[in-house]
Backbone as numpy.savetxt, mean C-alpha at the origin, in Angstrom:
# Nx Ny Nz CAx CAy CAz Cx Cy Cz
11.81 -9.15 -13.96 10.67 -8.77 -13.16 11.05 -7.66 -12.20
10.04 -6.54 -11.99 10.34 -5.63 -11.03 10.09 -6.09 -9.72
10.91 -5.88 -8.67 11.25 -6.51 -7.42 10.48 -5.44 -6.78
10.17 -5.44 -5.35 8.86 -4.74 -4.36 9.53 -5.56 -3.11
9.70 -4.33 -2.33 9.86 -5.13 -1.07 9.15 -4.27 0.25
8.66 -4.48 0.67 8.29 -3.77 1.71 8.29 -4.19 2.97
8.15 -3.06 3.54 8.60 -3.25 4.70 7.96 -1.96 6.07
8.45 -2.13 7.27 7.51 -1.07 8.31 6.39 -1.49 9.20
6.08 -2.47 8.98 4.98 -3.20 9.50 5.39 -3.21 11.27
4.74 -4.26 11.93 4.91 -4.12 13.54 3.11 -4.47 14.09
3.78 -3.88 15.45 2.30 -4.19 16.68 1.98 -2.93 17.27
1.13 -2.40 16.69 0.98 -1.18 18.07 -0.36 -0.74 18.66
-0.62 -0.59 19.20 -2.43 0.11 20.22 -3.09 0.77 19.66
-4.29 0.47 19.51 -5.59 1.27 19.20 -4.94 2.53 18.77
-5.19 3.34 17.83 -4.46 5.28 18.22 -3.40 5.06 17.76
-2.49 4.09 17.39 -1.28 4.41 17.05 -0.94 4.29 15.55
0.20 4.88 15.29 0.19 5.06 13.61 1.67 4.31 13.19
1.66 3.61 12.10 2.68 3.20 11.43 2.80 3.81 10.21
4.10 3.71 9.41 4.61 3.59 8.49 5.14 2.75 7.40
4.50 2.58 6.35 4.68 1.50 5.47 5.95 1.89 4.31
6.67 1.36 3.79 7.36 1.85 2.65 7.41 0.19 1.88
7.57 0.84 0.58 8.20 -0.01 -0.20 8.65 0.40 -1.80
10.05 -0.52 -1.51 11.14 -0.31 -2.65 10.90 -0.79 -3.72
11.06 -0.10 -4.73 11.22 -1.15 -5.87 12.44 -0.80 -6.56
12.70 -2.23 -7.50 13.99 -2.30 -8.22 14.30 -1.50 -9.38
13.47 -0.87 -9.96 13.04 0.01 -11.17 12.68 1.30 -10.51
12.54 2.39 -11.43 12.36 3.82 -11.05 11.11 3.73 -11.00
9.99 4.55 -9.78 8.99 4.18 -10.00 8.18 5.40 -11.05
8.99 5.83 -11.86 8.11 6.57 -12.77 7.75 6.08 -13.35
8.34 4.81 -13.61 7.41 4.15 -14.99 6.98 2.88 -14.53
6.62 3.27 -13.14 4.95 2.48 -12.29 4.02 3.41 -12.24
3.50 3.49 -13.13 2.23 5.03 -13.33 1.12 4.73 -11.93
1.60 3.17 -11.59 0.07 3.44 -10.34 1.25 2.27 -9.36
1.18 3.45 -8.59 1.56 2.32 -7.12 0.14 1.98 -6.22
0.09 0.80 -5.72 -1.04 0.61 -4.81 -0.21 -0.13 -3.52
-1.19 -0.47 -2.01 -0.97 -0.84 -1.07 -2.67 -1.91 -1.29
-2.44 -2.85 -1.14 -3.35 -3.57 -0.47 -3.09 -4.57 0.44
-4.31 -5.19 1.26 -4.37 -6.00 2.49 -5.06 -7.26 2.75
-4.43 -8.12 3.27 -5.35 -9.30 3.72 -4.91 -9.66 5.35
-6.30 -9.80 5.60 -6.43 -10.35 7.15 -7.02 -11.60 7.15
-7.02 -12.09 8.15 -7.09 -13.93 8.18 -8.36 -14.25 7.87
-8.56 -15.45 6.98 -9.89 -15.96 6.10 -10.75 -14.48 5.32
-9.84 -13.59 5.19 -10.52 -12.87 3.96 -9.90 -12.65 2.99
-10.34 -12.14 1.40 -9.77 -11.79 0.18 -8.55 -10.85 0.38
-7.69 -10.68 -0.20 -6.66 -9.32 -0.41 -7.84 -8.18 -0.82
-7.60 -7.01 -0.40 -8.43 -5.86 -0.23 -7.62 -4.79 -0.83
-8.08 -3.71 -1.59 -7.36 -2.47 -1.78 -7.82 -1.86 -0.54
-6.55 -0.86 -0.39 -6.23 0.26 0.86 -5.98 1.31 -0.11
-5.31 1.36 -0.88 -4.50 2.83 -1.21 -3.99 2.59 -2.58
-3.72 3.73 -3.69 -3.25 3.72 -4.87 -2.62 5.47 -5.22
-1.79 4.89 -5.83 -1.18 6.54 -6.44 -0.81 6.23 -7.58
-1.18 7.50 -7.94 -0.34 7.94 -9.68 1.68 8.05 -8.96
2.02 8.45 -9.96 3.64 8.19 -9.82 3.84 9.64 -9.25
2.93 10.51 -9.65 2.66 12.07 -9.61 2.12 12.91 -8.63
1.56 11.27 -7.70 0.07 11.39 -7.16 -1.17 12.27 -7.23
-0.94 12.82 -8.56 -1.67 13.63 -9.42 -3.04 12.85 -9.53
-2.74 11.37 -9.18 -4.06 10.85 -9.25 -4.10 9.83 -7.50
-5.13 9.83 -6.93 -4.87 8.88 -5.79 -6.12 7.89 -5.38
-6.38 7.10 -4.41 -7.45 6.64 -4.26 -7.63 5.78 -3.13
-8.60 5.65 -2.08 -8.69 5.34 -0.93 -10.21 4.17 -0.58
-9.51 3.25 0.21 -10.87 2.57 0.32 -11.82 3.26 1.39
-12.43 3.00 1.62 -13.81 4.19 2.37 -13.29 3.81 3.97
-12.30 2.22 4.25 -12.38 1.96 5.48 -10.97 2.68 5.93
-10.50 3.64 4.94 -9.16 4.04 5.54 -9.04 5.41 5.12
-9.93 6.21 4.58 -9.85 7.45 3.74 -9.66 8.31 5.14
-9.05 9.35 5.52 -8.79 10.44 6.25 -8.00 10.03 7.35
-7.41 8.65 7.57 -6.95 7.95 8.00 -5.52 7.62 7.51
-5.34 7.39 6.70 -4.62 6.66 5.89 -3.91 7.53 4.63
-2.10 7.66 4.31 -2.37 8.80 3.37 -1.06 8.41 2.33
-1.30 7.96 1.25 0.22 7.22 0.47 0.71 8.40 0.07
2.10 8.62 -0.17 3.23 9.29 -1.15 4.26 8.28 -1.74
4.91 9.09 -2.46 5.76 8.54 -3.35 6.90 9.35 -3.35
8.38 9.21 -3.09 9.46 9.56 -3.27 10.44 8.99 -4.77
9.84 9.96 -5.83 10.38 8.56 -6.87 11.57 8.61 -7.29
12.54 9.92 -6.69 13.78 9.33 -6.55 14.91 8.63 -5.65
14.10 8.52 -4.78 14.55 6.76 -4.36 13.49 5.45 -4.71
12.84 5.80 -5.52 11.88 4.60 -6.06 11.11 3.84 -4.75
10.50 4.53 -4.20 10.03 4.26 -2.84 8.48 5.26 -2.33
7.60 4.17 -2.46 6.18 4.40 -2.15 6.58 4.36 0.05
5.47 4.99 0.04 4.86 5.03 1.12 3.33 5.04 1.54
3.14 4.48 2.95 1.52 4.20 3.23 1.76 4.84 4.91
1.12 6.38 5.21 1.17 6.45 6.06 0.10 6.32 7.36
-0.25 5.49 8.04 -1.21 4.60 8.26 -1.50 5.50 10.57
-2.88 5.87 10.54 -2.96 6.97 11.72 -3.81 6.84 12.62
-4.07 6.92 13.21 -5.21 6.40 14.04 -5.55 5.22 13.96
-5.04 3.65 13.86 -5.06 2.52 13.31 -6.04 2.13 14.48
-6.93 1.17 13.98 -7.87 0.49 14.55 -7.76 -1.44 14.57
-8.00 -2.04 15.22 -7.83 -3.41 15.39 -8.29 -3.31 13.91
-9.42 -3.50 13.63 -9.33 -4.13 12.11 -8.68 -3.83 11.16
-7.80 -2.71 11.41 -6.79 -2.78 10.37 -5.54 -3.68 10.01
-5.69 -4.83 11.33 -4.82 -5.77 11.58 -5.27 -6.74 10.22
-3.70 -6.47 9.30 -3.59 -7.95 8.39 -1.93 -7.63 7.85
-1.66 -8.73 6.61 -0.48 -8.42 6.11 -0.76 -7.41 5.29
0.11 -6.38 5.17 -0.42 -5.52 3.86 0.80 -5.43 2.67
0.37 -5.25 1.28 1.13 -5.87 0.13 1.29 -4.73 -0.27
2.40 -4.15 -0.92 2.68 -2.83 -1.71 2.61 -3.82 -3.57
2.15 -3.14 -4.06 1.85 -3.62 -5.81 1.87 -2.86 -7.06
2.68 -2.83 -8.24 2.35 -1.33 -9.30 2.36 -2.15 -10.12
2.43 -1.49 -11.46 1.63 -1.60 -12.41 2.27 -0.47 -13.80
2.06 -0.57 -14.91 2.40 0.39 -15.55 1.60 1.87 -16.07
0.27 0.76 -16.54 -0.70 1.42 -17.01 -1.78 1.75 -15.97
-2.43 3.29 -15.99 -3.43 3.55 -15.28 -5.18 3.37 -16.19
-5.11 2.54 -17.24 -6.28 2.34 -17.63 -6.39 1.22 -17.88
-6.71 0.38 -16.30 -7.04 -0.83 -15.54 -7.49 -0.30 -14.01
-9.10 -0.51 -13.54 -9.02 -0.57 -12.75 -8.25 -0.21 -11.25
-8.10 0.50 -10.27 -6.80 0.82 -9.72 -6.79 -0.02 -8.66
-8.61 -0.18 -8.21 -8.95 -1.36 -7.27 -8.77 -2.72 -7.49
-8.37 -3.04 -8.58 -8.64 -4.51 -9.29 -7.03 -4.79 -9.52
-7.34 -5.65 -7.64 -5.45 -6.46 -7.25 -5.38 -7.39 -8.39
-5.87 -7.44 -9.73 -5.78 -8.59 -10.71 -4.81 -7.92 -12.01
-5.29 -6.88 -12.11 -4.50 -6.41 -12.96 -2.84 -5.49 -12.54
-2.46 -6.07 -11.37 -1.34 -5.75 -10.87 -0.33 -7.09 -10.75
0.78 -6.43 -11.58 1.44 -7.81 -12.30 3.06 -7.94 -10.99
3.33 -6.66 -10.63 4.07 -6.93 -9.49 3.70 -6.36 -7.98
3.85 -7.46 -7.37 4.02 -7.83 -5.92 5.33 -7.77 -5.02
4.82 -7.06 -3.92 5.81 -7.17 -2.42 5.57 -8.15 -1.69
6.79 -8.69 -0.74 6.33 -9.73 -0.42 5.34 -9.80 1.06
4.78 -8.75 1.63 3.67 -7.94 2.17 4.74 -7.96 3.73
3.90 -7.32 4.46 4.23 -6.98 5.69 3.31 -6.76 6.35
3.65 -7.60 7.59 2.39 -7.89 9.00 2.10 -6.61 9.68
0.62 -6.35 9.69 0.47 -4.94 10.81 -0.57 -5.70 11.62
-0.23 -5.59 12.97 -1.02 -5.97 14.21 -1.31 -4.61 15.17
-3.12 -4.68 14.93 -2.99 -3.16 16.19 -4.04 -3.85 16.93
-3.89 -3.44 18.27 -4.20 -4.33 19.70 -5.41 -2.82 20.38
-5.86 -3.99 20.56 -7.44 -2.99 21.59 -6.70 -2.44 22.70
């Protein structure tokens, strides 16, 4: 199984921006779609963010688009979620996840067969 670990998470104020990364154990070229998604307390896991390996292809949920901006370094096999102007509701754990194939859904956390083991973001009013 391909391993995902992520990591970067933290607490910071209204306005402030974090950095997400996460590793995986495999090269991520042949994760044709990296994604970031999120869950906050008593709701579903949510997509945030997706990339091609190329990021030739990308994709944003509407509550984080111009906000929010993934890359990929794929020779250190290492996604990123660079996360900007953060707002309290962006407070949850957030999960880094890929995949091989890009003809599945990119939003659909179901057809993503590996998982990180997520990382807490808390942003404070």
């Amino acid at each position: 199984q391909v391993q995902l670990v992520d990591s970067g998470g933290g607490s910071v104020q209204a306005g402030g921006s974090l950095r997400l990364s996460c590793a995986a154990s495999r090269r991520t070229s042949t994760m044709y779609i990296m994604a970031w998604f999120r869950q906050a307390p008593g709701k579903d896991r949510e997509f945030v963010a997706a990339s091609s390996w190329s990021t030739s292809v990308t994709g944003y949920a509407d509550a984080v688009r111009g906000r929010f901006a993934i890359s990929r370094d794929n020779t250190k096999n290492t996604m990123y979620l660079q996360m900007n102007n953060l707002k309290p509701e962006d407070t949850a754990v957030y999960y880094c996840a890929a995949k091989v194939t890009e003809f599945t859904p990119i939003r659909d956390r179901t057809s993503y067969p590996y998982w990180g083991q997520g990382t807490q973001v808390t942003v404070s009013s």
